[in-house]
Amino acid sequence: MKHLTIIIASILFSTLFYNQKIGLNLSIFSIISILILLVSNTQKFRNKTTIIYTLIYLLTAALVFIQHTSLSILANVLALITLVGSVRESKSSIYVQWYNGIYTSIAGYIHRNLYKIDNEEKETSKKDIDVLHLAKLVGIPLMFITVFIVLYRNGNPIFSDLISKIDFSFINLKWILFTVLGYYLFSNIFSPVQVDFATNKDLQTGNILQQSETFSTEILVKEKQLGTILLLLLNILIVFYLTTDIISLNTIKWTEAPMLSSQVHNGINALIASILIAIVIILYFFRGNLNFYENNKTLKNLAFTWIILNTILVILIAAKNYNYITAFGLTYKRIGVNVYLFLTLIGLITTFLKVSKVKNLWFLFRINTQTAFVLLMILSVVNWDNSITKYNINHAQSLDLNYLINLSDNNAVLLNEYRKSNNLGSNQSNRIITKHRNFVYKLNSRNWQEYTYSNFELKSLANTSRNNEYFK
Amino acid sequence: MNILSNIGKSSLLAMSIFWVINLTYDFNWDYIPFVFLSLIPIYFCCAIVILLTICPIFWFSVSEGFNRQQIFKTYFPIYAIIIFGLCSYGIYKTKTDAFAISFFVSAYISTLHSWMWFVKPKKVNQNEQTTLCK
């Protein structure tokens, strides 16, 4: 039953992906993967976490078809890895699930094979001998027949001619190899495995920091003094920096793009260094027994103040970035800055929680990786090329059309509509026409496996526009 | 640890995978002598990879009191992920060239199997066992 299921799945794998680009095939593959996991791990799918990850995986599968962006494909792959890890051990942290998911996907078959030998040695020994014998039965005669064919070819021209006429081109060996790849992948994920060391360690470790047995007040007093002085000075410094930053925000001319760019990027560099050092310093001082020391209130308050001041720094950078976007429109870099700022804010909040609720380092890893995963899934919902184009055309004070033309084909229709309704220069106009033609040509030459939502959109557009533009 | 036998088996496996993939792209009877000749460089490649990347893990871990199963459980997942990453990067960088695909795929599969052969307990033949018992 197991082998039959995997063989059917691997044939479907080849049908979907052999010589095809990504499209509908990845969405169907996602459904097949869920079915394969469901067949072999039915009990695990009663777990709430696994059900949520399955739904997320299905959502990303739909997004690959609808949006067809690199981000949605990345989200789909990560969702599969997470689901496989969750099917194996749903209670572990998300980064351990990634570890188990990747390990299962690339080497699950070998892992299980070895464990089978370990656990069911008696049962498998017979099987192993059979396989070895079969390999010998096929391999050795094949090797010698090949050698002798090569030797005899040189001795007899008629024999050589006959051998040359043997044509195996009717067998598509590449397709067969691709099916073997599918078989390997599905047999890997059929029954997910785990990295015992990492999974057990993760399950045993909670989120609360424990007081160690060696509690020396003398050492803690010295550490507290050092921490208080350091954080006090850093607080004064960041207050000074923020004051000057607010002044510069009011004096800068927002019409100068290079000035704005340098302001935002310098701010980001300062922020990266400041936040990382802030988190490392806070984690260093609150790594152990100082959390349980009675007179640590001043140090804790200084740490909280520093976190709040860093949060203000994040808000200031966000304001600069917002001004930048309003003036010159959206770009991937500017969106990236916002994503980074959001993640930084989450990092600061979790550091705050770690200190105030006496949590350990694992808590930080768990909650931050979970947030990053959720954020990636949310971001993959948006078709960014399309959104950037739409926003810039409608809202940007200064439009950089060349940037929009250089984006992926996802904005080709929008740009073409913009070209029709505006008088553009001949160069830009020609580039948009070429981009749109290429897009339409690519859509029309797709196989069913490569179909995306754009194909159906194109059909409806063609029906309504009454001209031949979409079938050139 | 039977290193020589492991290198031999890995070389044969690597050679088979390498040529099966390569010959599906372009089959010609004239290539057959090269298939057998290629065993020499493949053997050296396998020996270098096994001796430099797998054996040291076993030697150092055994001296720290680990048994083979523990070594496999601890280090094999990391090794497999690193090798997979390197081989995928190699295929990506060579723009999915047939030779590169066959080289990296055979390297990936044979190194993973090499681990398995190191950890797999050596089976005693039933006849031998009976003779020993007598």
mmCIF file of N, CA, C and O in Angstrom, chain A residues 284-328:
data_model
loop_
_atom_site.group_PDB
_atom_site.id
_atom_site.type_symbol
_atom_site.label_atom_id
_atom_site.label_comp_id
_atom_site.label_asym_id
_atom_site.label_seq_id
_atom_site.Cartn_x
_atom_site.Cartn_y
_atom_site.Cartn_z
ATOM 1 N N TYR A 284 23.092 39.893 28.087
ATOM 2 C CA TYR A 284 24.276 39.549 28.881
ATOM 3 C C TYR A 284 24.000 39.787 30.370
ATOM 4 O O TYR A 284 24.235 38.900 31.191
ATOM 5 N N PHE A 285 23.488 40.966 30.704
ATOM 6 C CA PHE A 285 23.275 41.263 32.121
ATOM 7 C C PHE A 285 22.131 40.455 32.730
ATOM 8 O O PHE A 285 22.172 40.116 33.895
ATOM 9 N N PHE A 286 21.131 40.154 31.926
ATOM 10 C CA PHE A 286 19.984 39.407 32.464
ATOM 11 C C PHE A 286 20.020 37.941 32.029
ATOM 12 O O PHE A 286 18.988 37.330 31.793
ATOM 13 N N ARG A 287 21.240 37.397 31.895
ATOM 14 C CA ARG A 287 21.370 36.004 31.433
ATOM 15 C C ARG A 287 21.134 34.996 32.546
ATOM 16 O O ARG A 287 20.808 33.849 32.313
ATOM 17 N N GLY A 288 21.344 35.421 33.821
ATOM 18 C CA GLY A 288 21.271 34.438 34.903
ATOM 19 C C GLY A 288 20.752 35.006 36.204
ATOM 20 O O GLY A 288 19.640 35.561 36.258
ATOM 21 N N ASN A 289 21.601 34.900 37.231
ATOM 22 C CA ASN A 289 21.135 35.184 38.592
ATOM 23 C C ASN A 289 20.804 36.642 38.884
ATOM 24 O O ASN A 289 20.157 36.930 39.900
ATOM 25 N N LEU A 290 21.259 37.560 38.046
ATOM 26 C CA LEU A 290 20.939 38.976 38.277
ATOM 27 C C LEU A 290 19.417 39.208 38.211
ATOM 28 O O LEU A 290 18.902 40.150 38.811
ATOM 29 N N ASN A 291 18.718 38.304 37.500
ATOM 30 C CA ASN A 291 17.257 38.387 37.446
ATOM 31 C C ASN A 291 16.628 38.144 38.820
ATOM 32 O O ASN A 291 15.530 38.623 39.092
ATOM 33 N N PHE A 292 17.323 37.375 39.645
ATOM 34 C CA PHE A 292 16.749 36.986 40.946
ATOM 35 C C PHE A 292 17.335 37.808 42.110
ATOM 36 O O PHE A 292 17.016 37.578 43.256
ATOM 37 N N TYR A 293 18.216 38.746 41.779
ATOM 38 C CA TYR A 293 18.846 39.588 42.801
ATOM 39 C C TYR A 293 17.842 40.669 43.211
ATOM 40 O O TYR A 293 17.239 41.337 42.364
ATOM 41 N N GLU A 294 17.694 40.861 44.529
ATOM 42 C CA GLU A 294 16.646 41.776 45.046
ATOM 43 C C GLU A 294 16.854 43.226 44.595
ATOM 44 O O GLU A 294 15.910 43.924 44.244
ATOM 45 N N ASN A 295 18.122 43.710 44.632
ATOM 46 C CA ASN A 295 18.367 45.126 44.327
ATOM 47 C C ASN A 295 18.659 45.385 42.840
ATOM 48 O O ASN A 295 19.557 46.144 42.504
ATOM 49 N N ASN A 296 17.916 44.750 41.979
ATOM 50 C CA ASN A 296 18.191 44.937 40.537
ATOM 51 C C ASN A 296 17.211 45.906 39.860
ATOM 52 O O ASN A 296 17.185 46.033 38.648
ATOM 53 N N LYS A 297 16.406 46.618 40.688
ATOM 54 C CA LYS A 297 15.338 47.461 40.120
ATOM 55 C C LYS A 297 15.886 48.584 39.240
ATOM 56 O O LYS A 297 15.348 48.867 38.171
ATOM 57 N N THR A 298 16.979 49.255 39.705
ATOM 58 C CA THR A 298 17.550 50.365 38.926
ATOM 59 C C THR A 298 18.013 49.854 37.560
ATOM 60 O O THR A 298 17.724 50.474 36.531
ATOM 61 N N LEU A 299 18.720 48.733 37.594
ATOM 62 C CA LEU A 299 19.233 48.167 36.341
ATOM 63 C C LEU A 299 18.079 47.787 35.400
ATOM 64 O O LEU A 299 18.125 48.067 34.196
ATOM 65 N N LYS A 300 17.047 47.188 35.973
ATOM 66 C CA LYS A 300 15.876 46.795 35.154
ATOM 67 C C LYS A 300 15.220 48.025 34.553
ATOM 68 O O LYS A 300 14.891 48.041 33.357
ATOM 69 N N ASN A 301 15.075 49.080 35.374
ATOM 70 C CA ASN A 301 14.431 50.306 34.868
ATOM 71 C C ASN A 301 15.257 50.942 33.759
ATOM 72 O O ASN A 301 14.705 51.441 32.772
ATOM 73 N N LEU A 302 16.582 50.902 33.922
ATOM 74 C CA LEU A 302 17.463 51.467 32.879
ATOM 75 C C LEU A 302 17.329 50.659 31.582
ATOM 76 O O LEU A 302 17.309 51.227 30.485
ATOM 77 N N ALA A 303 17.233 49.338 31.736
ATOM 78 C CA ALA A 303 17.073 48.471 30.551
ATOM 79 C C ALA A 303 15.747 48.771 29.861
ATOM 80 O O ALA A 303 15.696 48.889 28.626
ATOM 81 N N PHE A 304 14.676 48.924 30.647
ATOM 82 C CA PHE A 304 13.360 49.233 30.065
ATOM 83 C C PHE A 304 13.394 50.580 29.350
ATOM 84 O O PHE A 304 12.842 50.737 28.264
ATOM 85 N N THR A 305 14.063 51.576 30.000
ATOM 86 C CA THR A 305 14.168 52.912 29.380
ATOM 87 C C THR A 305 14.884 52.811 28.035
ATOM 88 O O THR A 305 14.472 53.419 27.039
ATOM 89 N N TRP A 306 15.959 52.018 28.030
ATOM 90 C CA TRP A 306 16.737 51.886 26.792
ATOM 91 C C TRP A 306 15.903 51.241 25.684
ATOM 92 O O TRP A 306 15.960 51.637 24.523
ATOM 93 N N ILE A 307 15.115 50.246 26.083
ATOM 94 C CA ILE A 307 14.243 49.578 25.092
ATOM 95 C C ILE A 307 13.229 50.599 24.551
ATOM 96 O O ILE A 307 13.003 50.675 23.333
ATOM 97 N N ILE A 308 12.658 51.404 25.441
ATOM 98 C CA ILE A 308 11.655 52.403 25.003
ATOM 99 C C ILE A 308 12.315 53.440 24.076
ATOM 100 O O ILE A 308 11.747 53.798 23.029
ATOM 101 N N LEU A 309 13.528 53.872 24.433
ATOM 102 C CA LEU A 309 14.223 54.862 23.589
ATOM 103 C C LEU A 309 14.560 54.278 22.212
ATOM 104 O O LEU A 309 14.472 54.971 21.190
ATOM 105 N N ASN A 310 14.923 53.003 22.199
ATOM 106 C CA ASN A 310 15.180 52.339 20.915
ATOM 107 C C ASN A 310 13.904 52.234 20.096
ATOM 108 O O ASN A 310 13.930 52.310 18.865
ATOM 109 N N THR A 311 12.770 52.054 20.794
ATOM 110 C CA THR A 311 11.484 52.001 20.104
ATOM 111 C C THR A 311 11.185 53.358 19.449
ATOM 112 O O THR A 311 10.685 53.414 18.313
ATOM 113 N N ILE A 312 11.532 54.444 20.176
ATOM 114 C CA ILE A 312 11.343 55.791 19.597
ATOM 115 C C ILE A 312 12.218 55.937 18.347
ATOM 116 O O ILE A 312 11.791 56.492 17.333
ATOM 117 N N LEU A 313 13.431 55.376 18.431
ATOM 118 C CA LEU A 313 14.342 55.413 17.275
ATOM 119 C C LEU A 313 13.700 54.701 16.071
ATOM 120 O O LEU A 313 13.758 55.189 14.941
ATOM 121 N N VAL A 314 13.059 53.568 16.344
ATOM 122 C CA VAL A 314 12.353 52.823 15.282
ATOM 123 C C VAL A 314 11.255 53.693 14.676
ATOM 124 O O VAL A 314 11.115 53.780 13.443
ATOM 125 N N ILE A 315 10.500 54.379 15.544
ATOM 126 C CA ILE A 315 9.384 55.219 15.059
ATOM 127 C C ILE A 315 9.923 56.368 14.186
ATOM 128 O O ILE A 315 9.350 56.681 13.141
ATOM 129 N N LEU A 316 11.054 56.959 14.610
ATOM 130 C CA LEU A 316 11.641 58.055 13.828
ATOM 131 C C LEU A 316 12.080 57.593 12.442
ATOM 132 O O LEU A 316 11.850 58.262 11.438
ATOM 133 N N ILE A 317 12.697 56.436 12.405
ATOM 134 C CA ILE A 317 13.124 55.880 11.104
ATOM 135 C C ILE A 317 11.901 55.585 10.245
ATOM 136 O O ILE A 317 11.897 55.856 9.041
ATOM 137 N N ALA A 318 10.845 55.054 10.887
ATOM 138 C CA ALA A 318 9.613 54.756 10.143
ATOM 139 C C ALA A 318 9.024 56.041 9.563
ATOM 140 O O ALA A 318 8.537 56.040 8.421
ATOM 141 N N ALA A 319 9.092 57.133 10.324
ATOM 142 C CA ALA A 319 8.569 58.422 9.842
ATOM 143 C C ALA A 319 9.361 58.897 8.630
ATOM 144 O O ALA A 319 8.778 59.346 7.625
ATOM 145 N N LYS A 320 10.696 58.758 8.711
ATOM 146 C CA LYS A 320 11.548 59.159 7.578
ATOM 147 C C LYS A 320 11.214 58.310 6.346
ATOM 148 O O LYS A 320 11.097 58.827 5.233
ATOM 149 N N ASN A 321 11.058 57.019 6.572
ATOM 150 C CA ASN A 321 10.757 56.109 5.459
ATOM 151 C C ASN A 321 9.390 56.433 4.852
ATOM 152 O O ASN A 321 9.220 56.387 3.631
ATOM 153 N N TYR A 322 8.450 56.788 5.712
ATOM 154 C CA TYR A 322 7.095 57.140 5.239
ATOM 155 C C TYR A 322 7.167 58.378 4.339
ATOM 156 O O TYR A 322 6.556 58.416 3.258
ATOM 157 N N ASN A 323 7.939 59.387 4.791
ATOM 158 C CA ASN A 323 8.110 60.606 3.988
ATOM 159 C C ASN A 323 8.755 60.288 2.636
ATOM 160 O O ASN A 323 8.373 60.826 1.597
ATOM 161 N N TYR A 324 9.732 59.427 2.694
ATOM 162 C CA TYR A 324 10.470 58.997 1.507
ATOM 163 C C TYR A 324 9.509 58.335 0.502
ATOM 164 O O TYR A 324 9.510 58.626 -0.702
ATOM 165 N N ILE A 325 8.638 57.431 1.051
ATOM 166 C CA ILE A 325 7.685 56.705 0.192
ATOM 167 C C ILE A 325 6.646 57.662 -0.396
ATOM 168 O O ILE A 325 6.305 57.579 -1.584
ATOM 169 N N THR A 326 6.161 58.604 0.434
ATOM 170 C CA THR A 326 5.157 59.564 -0.042
ATOM 171 C C THR A 326 5.709 60.385 -1.210
ATOM 172 O O THR A 326 5.013 60.649 -2.188
ATOM 173 N N ALA A 327 6.985 60.775 -1.088
ATOM 174 C CA ALA A 327 7.574 61.621 -2.122
ATOM 175 C C ALA A 327 7.944 60.833 -3.382
ATOM 176 O O ALA A 327 7.677 61.277 -4.498
ATOM 177 N N PHE A 328 8.566 59.664 -3.200
ATOM 178 C CA PHE A 328 9.136 58.971 -4.377
ATOM 179 C C PHE A 328 8.544 57.586 -4.653
ATOM 180 O O PHE A 328 9.043 56.862 -5.508
#
